[in-house]
Amino acid sequence: MEYLYGLLFGTEPKQSDADARTALHAKLDALPDDRDAQITLTAAELRILKEATTTTRQKHGGGDELFVRMHSNLTEDLDPSTADAVVDAYGASPLKPNPLAKRRPSPETPQLRKACKNAVADLISERQLASSVPKERRKTLEMALSEVNAWGFDVWSVVDAFQGDTLLASRAIVDAVVFEARGFRAASTSHILRQVVSKMLASYQDVPYHNCLHGADVLQAMHALLNLAPTFDDALDDDVVLVTLLACLSHDVGHPGLTNNFLVETGHELAIRYNDASPLENMHAAVALNLAKPYLRTRPPADQKQNRALWIGLLLATDMKEHSQQIFELERALSKSKERGATYEACTPEHHVPCLKVFIHACDVSNPAKPWAVYRRWTALVMEEFWRQAELERERGLPLTVPARDATDLAQFQKGFIAFIRPLFAAADRIGGVDMSLPLERLDDTARRWQSPRAEAYDDDVRE
Ligand code: AMP
Ligand code: MG
Ligand code: ZN
């Protein structure tokens, strides 16, 4: 977590840094591709560039030329310590003419410049992330993120620390899981990965429940569930884990806050496009895979095909229409193994994908298996989205397919939903190497609270 904390709580960026970043960006944008082009950087711009490009530079053997060239024409406002740093970092004196400047343009230059700009863009957004958390809330954020490996992780503490900004909260959660806990920061393609993540988050709509926070939440839940199944987690290739996490993040991308039923009944363009067959999930998969292209292209061709197939399979497995069939198939596989006197093991390579499909679906419906206060806030949002759809159904004279605001027995509805999803968790718990006891305990606890006539009184827990 140190890296993230460093970014979040490290040195407060001064105002002049913000100006320097903007100026640096403009200069990089204006930099022509030929080698004779010169760039003049101030000390602050250079420091930011150096910070942003350290990793990029290491990843591009031979790329040092660009950086030498960039620093070959520095102005007098370069303080001596920065000048030394340039010499140390790039092995060139910034004050001497650059001998490389006479050579042909390097074919690598445009590519490197792009990588360099991406690194700067990342740095900017991470700093924005840090500066948008008020000082008094940083401790709360630090504490909330320190639980990111746990099933009981409280997403709402992160949202509260960002004063309700779900996009920033989602980014912080994804960063903490993908780049910190799972260590994908070290991958040579991490700058591409960051861009793909940003695009996925930005492609969620601003609806009450199916917004980017739900994507980030399902990603965190998957990470935590894999932590509860360490032998399975270890048996999975890093590539498979990363694709699975990204599939979770993107599983509801573009969601309009309306159900498949509604889209089909109203002849929505998504229903037309996908012939009434899982229009939402097909759309999520198409949008997600399109956004993922820059990342997938970094993989060898055989992996690209496999990753794409895995991603699509996981997204289609989140269709609630598949829920009962998925449980049925899992139970059948469990029984077959039992008849042979064996256990259906998650670690067996042929079981990896079926188990991940069970996991993503379980994570998608996992809010009642979370601590009560966490669950209740999700439930309020799910209900709000349903209620808005019911209003549209009423307006159009359609039969109601979701609960209406004025006619919801919340306890009854929630007990029904929990009873519906519990068998999935129970069946998954019987898979060898999978431990669903904590989610099951929570699920039962939530159901027990709804049994009480004073269930809503527990909502006192929800208020800060
Ligand atoms: P998805 O639309 O991909 O998120 O699929 C999950 C399904 O579970 C959706 O139909 C949600 O409306 C439903 N769901 C999730 N949490 C709850 C909840 N607390 N109460 C009722 N339905 C829920
Ligand atoms: Mg969905
Ligand atoms: Zn979902």
Coordinates of C-alpha atoms and ligand atoms in Angstrom, one line a residue:
M1 CA 0.0 0.0 0.0
E2 CA 3.0 2.3 0.5
Y3 CA 2.9 3.5 -3.1
L4 CA -0.7 4.5 -3.0
Y5 CA -0.3 6.1 0.4
G6 CA 2.7 8.0 -0.9
L7 CA 0.5 9.4 -3.7
L8 CA -2.5 10.1 -1.5
F9 CA -0.8 11.4 1.6
G10 CA 2.7 12.4 0.3
T11 CA 3.9 15.8 -0.3
E12 CA 1.0 18.2 -0.9
P13 CA 1.4 19.5 -4.5
K14 CA 2.0 23.2 -4.5
Q15 CA 0.0 25.5 -6.8
S16 CA 3.1 26.0 -9.0
D17 CA 3.3 22.3 -9.5
A18 CA -0.1 22.3 -11.1
D19 CA 0.9 25.1 -13.5
A20 CA 4.1 23.2 -14.2
R21 CA 2.2 20.1 -15.1
T22 CA -0.1 21.9 -17.4
A23 CA 2.8 23.6 -19.1
L24 CA 4.7 20.4 -19.4
H25 CA 1.7 18.7 -21.0
A26 CA 1.4 21.6 -23.5
K27 CA 5.2 21.3 -24.3
L28 CA 5.0 17.6 -24.8
D29 CA 2.0 18.1 -27.1
A30 CA 3.8 20.6 -29.2
L31 CA 7.0 18.6 -29.5
P32 CA 7.6 17.6 -33.1
D33 CA 8.9 14.1 -33.8
D34 CA 12.2 15.1 -35.4
R35 CA 15.3 14.9 -33.4
D36 CA 16.3 18.5 -33.9
A37 CA 13.4 19.7 -32.0
Q38 CA 14.3 21.0 -28.6
I39 CA 12.3 21.3 -25.4
T40 CA 12.9 23.8 -22.7
L41 CA 11.9 22.8 -19.3
T42 CA 11.8 24.7 -16.0
A43 CA 13.1 22.9 -12.9
A44 CA 9.5 22.1 -11.7
E45 CA 8.5 20.7 -15.1
L46 CA 11.7 18.6 -15.2
R47 CA 11.1 17.2 -11.7
I48 CA 7.5 16.2 -12.7
L49 CA 8.7 14.7 -15.9
K50 CA 11.4 12.8 -14.2
E51 CA 9.0 11.4 -11.6
A52 CA 6.5 10.4 -14.2
T53 CA 8.9 8.8 -16.6
T54 CA 11.2 6.9 -14.4
T55 CA 9.2 3.6 -14.9
T56 CA 8.5 4.3 -18.5
R57 CA 12.2 4.9 -19.2
Q58 CA 13.2 1.7 -17.6
K59 CA 10.6 -0.2 -19.8
H60 CA 11.9 1.2 -23.0
G61 CA 15.5 0.1 -23.7
G62 CA 17.2 2.7 -25.8
G63 CA 14.6 5.2 -25.0
D64 CA 17.1 7.3 -23.0
E65 CA 17.9 9.2 -26.1
L66 CA 14.6 11.0 -26.0
F67 CA 15.2 12.0 -22.4
V68 CA 18.7 13.2 -23.1
R69 CA 17.4 15.2 -26.0
M70 CA 14.6 16.6 -23.9
H71 CA 17.0 17.8 -21.3
S72 CA 19.6 19.1 -23.7
N73 CA 18.4 22.7 -23.8
L74 CA 17.5 23.6 -20.3
T75 CA 17.2 27.2 -19.3
E76 CA 19.1 29.1 -16.5
D77 CA 16.3 28.7 -14.1
L78 CA 17.5 25.1 -13.6
D79 CA 18.9 25.0 -10.1
P80 CA 22.2 23.2 -9.6
S81 CA 20.7 20.2 -7.7
T82 CA 18.3 19.6 -10.6
A83 CA 21.1 19.8 -13.1
D84 CA 22.9 17.2 -11.1
A85 CA 19.8 15.0 -11.0
V86 CA 19.6 15.2 -14.8
V87 CA 23.2 14.1 -15.1
D88 CA 22.6 11.3 -12.7
A89 CA 19.3 10.2 -14.2
Y90 CA 20.1 10.5 -17.9
G91 CA 23.9 10.4 -18.0
A92 CA 24.1 13.6 -19.9
S93 CA 25.0 17.1 -19.0
P94 CA 21.9 19.3 -19.6
L95 CA 24.1 22.3 -20.2
K96 CA 26.2 20.9 -23.0
P97 CA 24.9 20.6 -26.6
N98 CA 23.5 17.2 -27.2
P99 CA 25.6 15.2 -29.6
L100 CA 22.6 13.0 -30.4
A101 CA 20.8 15.9 -31.9
K102 CA 22.6 15.5 -35.2
R103 CA 21.4 11.9 -35.8
R104 CA 18.4 10.7 -37.8
P105 CA 15.0 10.8 -36.0
S106 CA 14.5 7.6 -34.0
P107 CA 11.6 5.5 -35.1
E108 CA 10.9 5.0 -31.4
T109 CA 10.4 8.7 -30.7
P110 CA 6.6 9.1 -31.3
Q111 CA 5.9 6.0 -29.3
L112 CA 8.1 7.1 -26.4
R113 CA 6.6 10.5 -26.4
K114 CA 3.2 9.0 -26.2
A115 CA 4.3 6.8 -23.3
C116 CA 5.8 9.8 -21.6
K117 CA 2.6 11.8 -22.0
N118 CA 0.6 8.9 -20.6
A119 CA 2.9 8.7 -17.6
V120 CA 2.4 12.4 -17.0
A121 CA -1.4 12.1 -17.4
D122 CA -1.4 9.3 -14.9
L123 CA 0.6 11.3 -12.5
I124 CA -1.7 14.3 -12.8
S125 CA -4.8 12.2 -12.2
E126 CA -3.2 10.5 -9.2
R127 CA -2.2 13.8 -7.7
Q128 CA -5.8 15.0 -8.3
L129 CA -6.9 12.0 -6.4
A130 CA -4.7 12.9 -3.5
S131 CA -5.5 16.6 -3.4
S132 CA -9.3 15.9 -3.5
V133 CA -9.3 14.3 -0.1
P134 CA -9.6 16.8 2.6
K135 CA -6.9 16.5 5.3
E136 CA -9.4 15.5 8.1
R137 CA -10.7 12.6 6.0
R138 CA -7.3 11.2 5.0
K139 CA -7.0 9.0 8.1
T140 CA -10.5 7.5 7.4
L141 CA -9.5 6.8 3.8
E142 CA -6.2 5.3 4.9
M143 CA -8.0 3.0 7.4
A144 CA -10.7 2.0 4.8
L145 CA -8.1 1.1 2.1
S146 CA -6.1 -0.9 4.6
E147 CA -9.0 -3.3 4.6
V148 CA -9.1 -3.7 0.8
N149 CA -8.0 -7.4 1.0
A150 CA -10.9 -8.3 3.3
W151 CA -14.4 -9.5 2.4
G152 CA -15.9 -7.0 4.9
F153 CA -14.2 -4.0 3.1
D154 CA -16.3 -0.8 3.5
V155 CA -16.5 0.9 0.1
W156 CA -18.7 3.6 1.7
S157 CA -15.8 4.9 3.9
V158 CA -13.9 5.5 0.7
V159 CA -16.8 7.2 -0.9
D160 CA -17.3 9.4 2.2
A161 CA -13.6 10.3 2.3
F162 CA -14.0 11.5 -1.3
Q163 CA -17.1 13.4 -0.2
G164 CA -19.4 11.3 -2.4
D165 CA -17.3 11.4 -5.5
T166 CA -17.9 7.8 -6.7
L167 CA -15.5 8.1 -9.7
L168 CA -12.5 9.1 -7.5
A169 CA -13.5 6.5 -4.8
S170 CA -13.7 3.8 -7.5
R171 CA -10.3 4.7 -8.9
A172 CA -8.8 4.6 -5.4
I173 CA -10.3 1.1 -4.8
V174 CA -9.2 -0.2 -8.2
D175 CA -5.7 1.2 -7.7
A176 CA -5.5 -0.4 -4.2
V177 CA -6.5 -3.8 -5.5
V178 CA -4.9 -4.0 -9.0
F179 CA -1.8 -1.9 -8.7
E180 CA -1.0 -2.4 -5.0
A181 CA -2.4 -5.6 -3.5
R182 CA -2.1 -7.6 -6.8
G183 CA 1.1 -5.8 -7.9
F184 CA 0.2 -5.3 -11.5
R185 CA 1.9 -1.9 -11.3
A186 CA 5.2 -3.7 -12.0
A187 CA 3.9 -5.0 -15.4
S188 CA 5.5 -3.3 -18.4
T189 CA 2.1 -2.5 -19.7
S190 CA 0.9 -0.8 -16.5
H191 CA 0.4 2.6 -18.1
I192 CA -1.9 1.0 -20.8
L193 CA -3.7 -0.8 -18.0
R194 CA -4.3 2.5 -16.1
Q195 CA -5.8 4.1 -19.2
V196 CA -8.0 1.1 -19.8
V197 CA -9.2 1.2 -16.2
S198 CA -9.9 5.0 -16.4
K199 CA -11.9 4.5 -19.6
M200 CA -13.9 1.7 -18.1
L201 CA -14.8 3.7 -15.0
A202 CA -15.7 6.7 -17.2
S203 CA -17.9 4.6 -19.4
Y204 CA -20.4 3.8 -16.6
Q205 CA -23.5 5.9 -16.5
D206 CA -24.5 8.1 -13.6
V207 CA -27.4 5.9 -12.4
P208 CA -28.2 5.2 -8.7
Y209 CA -26.8 1.6 -8.4
H210 CA -25.2 0.4 -11.7
N211 CA -22.5 3.1 -11.7
C212 CA -18.7 2.7 -11.6
L213 CA -18.7 2.1 -7.9
H214 CA -20.6 -1.1 -8.4
G215 CA -18.0 -2.2 -10.9
A216 CA -15.2 -1.3 -8.5
D217 CA -17.1 -3.1 -5.7
V218 CA -17.4 -6.3 -7.6
L219 CA -13.7 -6.1 -8.5
Q220 CA -12.8 -5.7 -4.8
A221 CA -15.2 -8.6 -3.9
M222 CA -13.5 -10.9 -6.4
H223 CA -10.1 -10.0 -5.0
A224 CA -11.4 -10.7 -1.5
L225 CA -13.0 -14.0 -2.5
L226 CA -9.8 -15.2 -4.2
N227 CA -8.0 -14.3 -1.0
L228 CA -10.4 -16.6 0.8
A229 CA -9.5 -19.4 -1.7
P230 CA -5.7 -19.1 -1.6
T231 CA -4.9 -22.4 -3.4
F232 CA -7.2 -21.6 -6.2
D233 CA -5.8 -18.0 -6.4
D234 CA -2.3 -19.4 -6.6
A235 CA -3.2 -21.9 -9.3
L236 CA -4.5 -19.1 -11.6
D237 CA -2.1 -17.4 -14.1
D238 CA -1.5 -13.8 -13.4
D239 CA -3.0 -13.0 -16.7
V240 CA -6.2 -14.9 -15.8
V241 CA -6.4 -13.0 -12.5
L242 CA -6.0 -9.7 -14.2
V243 CA -8.6 -10.4 -16.9
T244 CA -11.0 -11.6 -14.2
L245 CA -10.5 -8.4 -12.1
L246 CA -11.0 -6.3 -15.2
A247 CA -14.1 -8.3 -16.2
C248 CA -15.5 -7.6 -12.8
L249 CA -14.7 -3.9 -13.1
S250 CA -16.4 -3.7 -16.5
H251 CA -19.3 -6.2 -16.0
D252 CA -22.0 -3.5 -16.0
V253 CA -20.3 -0.8 -18.1
G254 CA -22.8 1.5 -19.8
H255 CA -25.7 0.2 -17.7
P256 CA -28.7 2.4 -18.3
G257 CA -30.3 1.6 -14.9
L258 CA -33.1 -0.4 -16.5
T259 CA -33.6 -4.2 -16.6
N260 CA -33.4 -6.5 -19.6
N261 CA -37.1 -7.1 -19.2
F262 CA -37.8 -3.4 -19.6
L263 CA -35.5 -3.0 -22.6
V264 CA -37.2 -6.0 -24.3
E265 CA -40.7 -4.8 -23.4
T266 CA -40.1 -1.3 -24.7
G267 CA -38.2 -2.3 -27.9
H268 CA -35.1 -0.5 -26.7
E269 CA -32.4 -0.2 -29.2
L270 CA -30.2 -2.6 -27.2
A271 CA -32.9 -5.2 -27.4
I272 CA -33.2 -4.7 -31.1
R273 CA -29.5 -4.9 -31.6
Y274 CA -29.2 -8.1 -29.6
N275 CA -32.5 -9.8 -30.7
D276 CA -33.9 -9.6 -27.1
A277 CA -31.1 -12.0 -25.9
S278 CA -29.4 -10.7 -22.8
P279 CA -29.2 -7.2 -24.3
L280 CA -27.4 -5.7 -21.2
E281 CA -24.8 -8.3 -20.8
N282 CA -24.1 -8.4 -24.6
M283 CA -23.7 -4.7 -24.6
H284 CA -21.4 -4.7 -21.4
A285 CA -19.2 -7.3 -23.1
A286 CA -19.0 -5.5 -26.4
V287 CA -18.2 -2.1 -24.8
A288 CA -15.8 -3.6 -22.3
L289 CA -13.9 -5.6 -24.9
N290 CA -13.7 -2.6 -27.2
L291 CA -12.2 -0.5 -24.3
A292 CA -9.9 -3.4 -23.4
K293 CA -8.3 -3.6 -26.9
P294 CA -5.2 -1.6 -26.1
Y295 CA -4.5 -3.9 -23.1
L296 CA -5.3 -7.1 -24.9
R297 CA -3.0 -6.2 -27.8
T298 CA -0.1 -6.2 -25.5
R299 CA -0.5 -9.9 -25.1
P300 CA 0.8 -12.6 -27.5
P301 CA -1.9 -13.6 -30.1
A302 CA -2.8 -16.9 -28.5
D303 CA -3.3 -15.2 -25.1
Q304 CA -5.4 -12.4 -26.7
K305 CA -7.9 -15.0 -28.0
Q306 CA -8.0 -16.8 -24.6
N307 CA -8.3 -13.5 -22.6
R308 CA -11.1 -12.3 -24.8
A309 CA -13.0 -15.6 -24.5
L310 CA -12.6 -15.6 -20.7
W311 CA -13.7 -12.0 -20.4
I312 CA -16.9 -12.5 -22.6
G313 CA -17.7 -15.7 -20.7
L314 CA -17.4 -14.0 -17.3
L315 CA -19.6 -11.1 -18.4
L316 CA -22.3 -13.3 -19.8
A317 CA -22.3 -15.3 -16.6
T318 CA -23.5 -12.2 -14.7
D319 CA -26.9 -12.5 -16.4
M320 CA -29.5 -13.3 -13.7
K321 CA -31.3 -15.4 -16.2
E322 CA -28.4 -17.9 -15.9
H323 CA -28.6 -18.0 -12.0
S324 CA -30.6 -21.2 -11.6
Q325 CA -28.9 -23.0 -14.4
Q326 CA -25.5 -22.1 -13.0
I327 CA -26.4 -23.5 -9.6
F328 CA -27.8 -26.6 -11.2
E329 CA -24.7 -27.3 -13.3
L330 CA -22.4 -26.7 -10.3
E331 CA -24.4 -29.0 -8.1
R332 CA -24.3 -31.7 -10.8
A333 CA -20.5 -31.4 -11.1
L334 CA -20.2 -31.5 -7.3
S335 CA -22.4 -34.7 -7.1
K336 CA -20.5 -36.4 -10.0
S337 CA -17.2 -35.9 -8.2
K338 CA -18.7 -37.1 -5.0
E339 CA -20.0 -40.3 -6.7
R340 CA -16.4 -41.0 -7.7
G341 CA -15.3 -40.5 -4.1
A342 CA -13.5 -37.2 -5.0
T343 CA -14.0 -33.5 -4.4
Y344 CA -14.7 -31.1 -7.2
E345 CA -11.5 -29.0 -6.9
A346 CA -11.2 -25.4 -8.0
C347 CA -7.5 -25.8 -8.7
T348 CA -8.1 -28.4 -11.4
P349 CA -7.3 -26.5 -14.6
E350 CA -10.6 -27.4 -16.4
H351 CA -12.5 -26.1 -13.4
H352 CA -10.8 -22.6 -13.4
V353 CA -13.3 -20.9 -15.8
P354 CA -16.5 -22.5 -14.4
C355 CA -15.4 -21.5 -10.9
L356 CA -14.5 -18.0 -11.9
K357 CA -18.0 -17.7 -13.5
V358 CA -19.5 -18.8 -10.2
F359 CA -17.3 -16.3 -8.4
I360 CA -18.1 -13.3 -10.6
H361 CA -21.9 -14.0 -10.3
A362 CA -21.6 -14.4 -6.5
C363 CA -19.6 -11.1 -6.2
D364 CA -22.2 -9.4 -8.4
V365 CA -25.0 -10.2 -6.0
S366 CA -22.9 -10.2 -2.8
N367 CA -24.1 -7.0 -1.1
P368 CA -26.4 -8.9 1.3
A369 CA -23.3 -11.0 2.2
K370 CA -21.5 -7.9 3.4
P371 CA -21.7 -6.1 6.8
W372 CA -25.2 -4.7 7.4
A373 CA -24.2 -1.0 7.1
V374 CA -22.4 -1.6 3.8
Y375 CA -25.3 -3.7 2.5
R376 CA -28.0 -1.2 3.5
R377 CA -26.5 1.6 1.5
W378 CA -26.3 -0.6 -1.6
T379 CA -29.9 -1.8 -1.1
A380 CA -31.1 1.8 -0.9
L381 CA -29.5 2.4 -4.3
V382 CA -30.8 -0.8 -5.9
M383 CA -34.3 0.1 -4.7
E384 CA -34.0 3.7 -6.0
E385 CA -33.1 2.3 -9.4
F386 CA -36.0 -0.1 -9.4
W387 CA -38.4 2.6 -8.2
R388 CA -37.4 4.9 -11.1
Q389 CA -38.0 2.0 -13.6
A390 CA -41.4 1.3 -12.0
E391 CA -42.3 5.0 -12.5
L392 CA -41.4 4.6 -16.2
E393 CA -43.5 1.4 -16.5
R394 CA -46.5 3.2 -14.9
E395 CA -46.1 6.2 -17.2
R396 CA -46.1 3.9 -20.2
G397 CA -49.0 1.8 -18.9
L398 CA -46.8 -1.3 -18.8
P399 CA -47.3 -4.0 -16.1
L400 CA -44.9 -3.4 -13.2
T401 CA -41.9 -5.8 -13.4
V402 CA -40.0 -4.2 -10.4
P403 CA -41.2 -3.0 -7.0
A404 CA -42.8 0.5 -7.0
R405 CA -41.8 3.2 -4.5
D406 CA -45.2 3.3 -2.9
A407 CA -45.7 -0.5 -2.8
T408 CA -42.5 -2.0 -1.5
D409 CA -42.3 -4.4 1.4
L410 CA -38.6 -4.0 1.7
A411 CA -38.1 -6.8 4.3
Q412 CA -40.1 -9.2 2.3
F413 CA -38.3 -8.3 -0.9
Q414 CA -34.9 -8.6 0.6
K415 CA -35.7 -11.9 2.3
G416 CA -36.8 -13.2 -1.0
F417 CA -33.6 -12.0 -2.7
I418 CA -31.4 -13.5 -0.1
A419 CA -33.3 -16.9 -0.3
F420 CA -32.8 -16.7 -4.0
I421 CA -29.0 -16.2 -3.9
R422 CA -28.1 -18.3 -0.9
P423 CA -28.0 -21.6 -2.8
L424 CA -25.3 -20.2 -5.1
F425 CA -23.0 -19.4 -2.1
A426 CA -23.8 -22.7 -0.5
A427 CA -23.0 -24.7 -3.6
A428 CA -19.8 -22.7 -4.1
D429 CA -18.8 -23.5 -0.5
R430 CA -18.7 -27.2 -1.5
I431 CA -16.0 -26.6 -4.1
G432 CA -12.7 -27.9 -3.0
G433 CA -10.4 -25.0 -2.1
V434 CA -13.2 -22.5 -1.9
D435 CA -14.3 -21.0 1.5
M436 CA -17.7 -19.3 1.5
S437 CA -18.2 -19.5 5.2
L438 CA -17.8 -15.8 5.8
P439 CA -20.1 -14.7 3.0
L440 CA -22.6 -17.3 4.1
E441 CA -22.4 -16.2 7.8
R442 CA -23.1 -12.6 6.7
L443 CA -25.9 -13.6 4.4
D444 CA -27.6 -15.5 7.3
D445 CA -27.0 -12.5 9.6
T446 CA -28.6 -10.1 7.1
A447 CA -31.6 -12.5 6.7
R448 CA -31.9 -12.8 10.5
R449 CA -32.1 -9.0 10.9
W450 CA -34.9 -8.8 8.3
Q451 CA -36.8 -11.4 10.3
S452 CA -37.0 -8.9 13.2
P453 CA -40.0 -6.6 13.1
R454 CA -37.6 -3.8 14.0
A455 CA -35.1 -4.6 11.2
E456 CA -35.1 -1.0 10.0
A457 CA -33.9 0.0 13.5
Y458 CA -30.6 -1.5 12.5
D459 CA -30.3 1.3 10.1
D460 CA -29.0 3.4 13.0
D461 CA -25.7 1.5 12.2
V462 CA -25.8 3.0 8.8
R463 CA -25.8 6.6 9.9
E464 CA -22.4 8.0 10.7
Ligands
AMP1 P1 -26.3 -6.8 -12.1 O1 -27.5 -6.0 -12.7 O2 -25.3 -7.3 -13.1 O3 -25.7 -6.0 -11.0 O4 -27.0 -8.1 -11.5 C1 -27.3 -8.3 -10.2 C2 -28.7 -8.4 -9.9 O5 -28.9 -8.5 -8.5 C3 -29.5 -7.2 -10.4 O6 -30.7 -7.6 -10.9 C4 -29.7 -6.4 -9.1 O7 -30.9 -5.7 -9.2 C5 -29.9 -7.5 -8.1 N1 -29.6 -7.1 -6.7 C6 -28.3 -6.9 -6.2 N2 -28.4 -6.5 -4.9 C7 -29.7 -6.5 -4.6 C8 -30.5 -6.3 -3.4 N3 -29.9 -5.9 -2.3 N4 -31.8 -6.4 -3.5 C9 -32.4 -6.8 -4.6 N5 -31.8 -7.1 -5.7 C10 -30.5 -6.9 -5.7
MG2 MG -25.3 -6.8 -15.0
ZN3 ZN -23.6 -6.0 -11.5

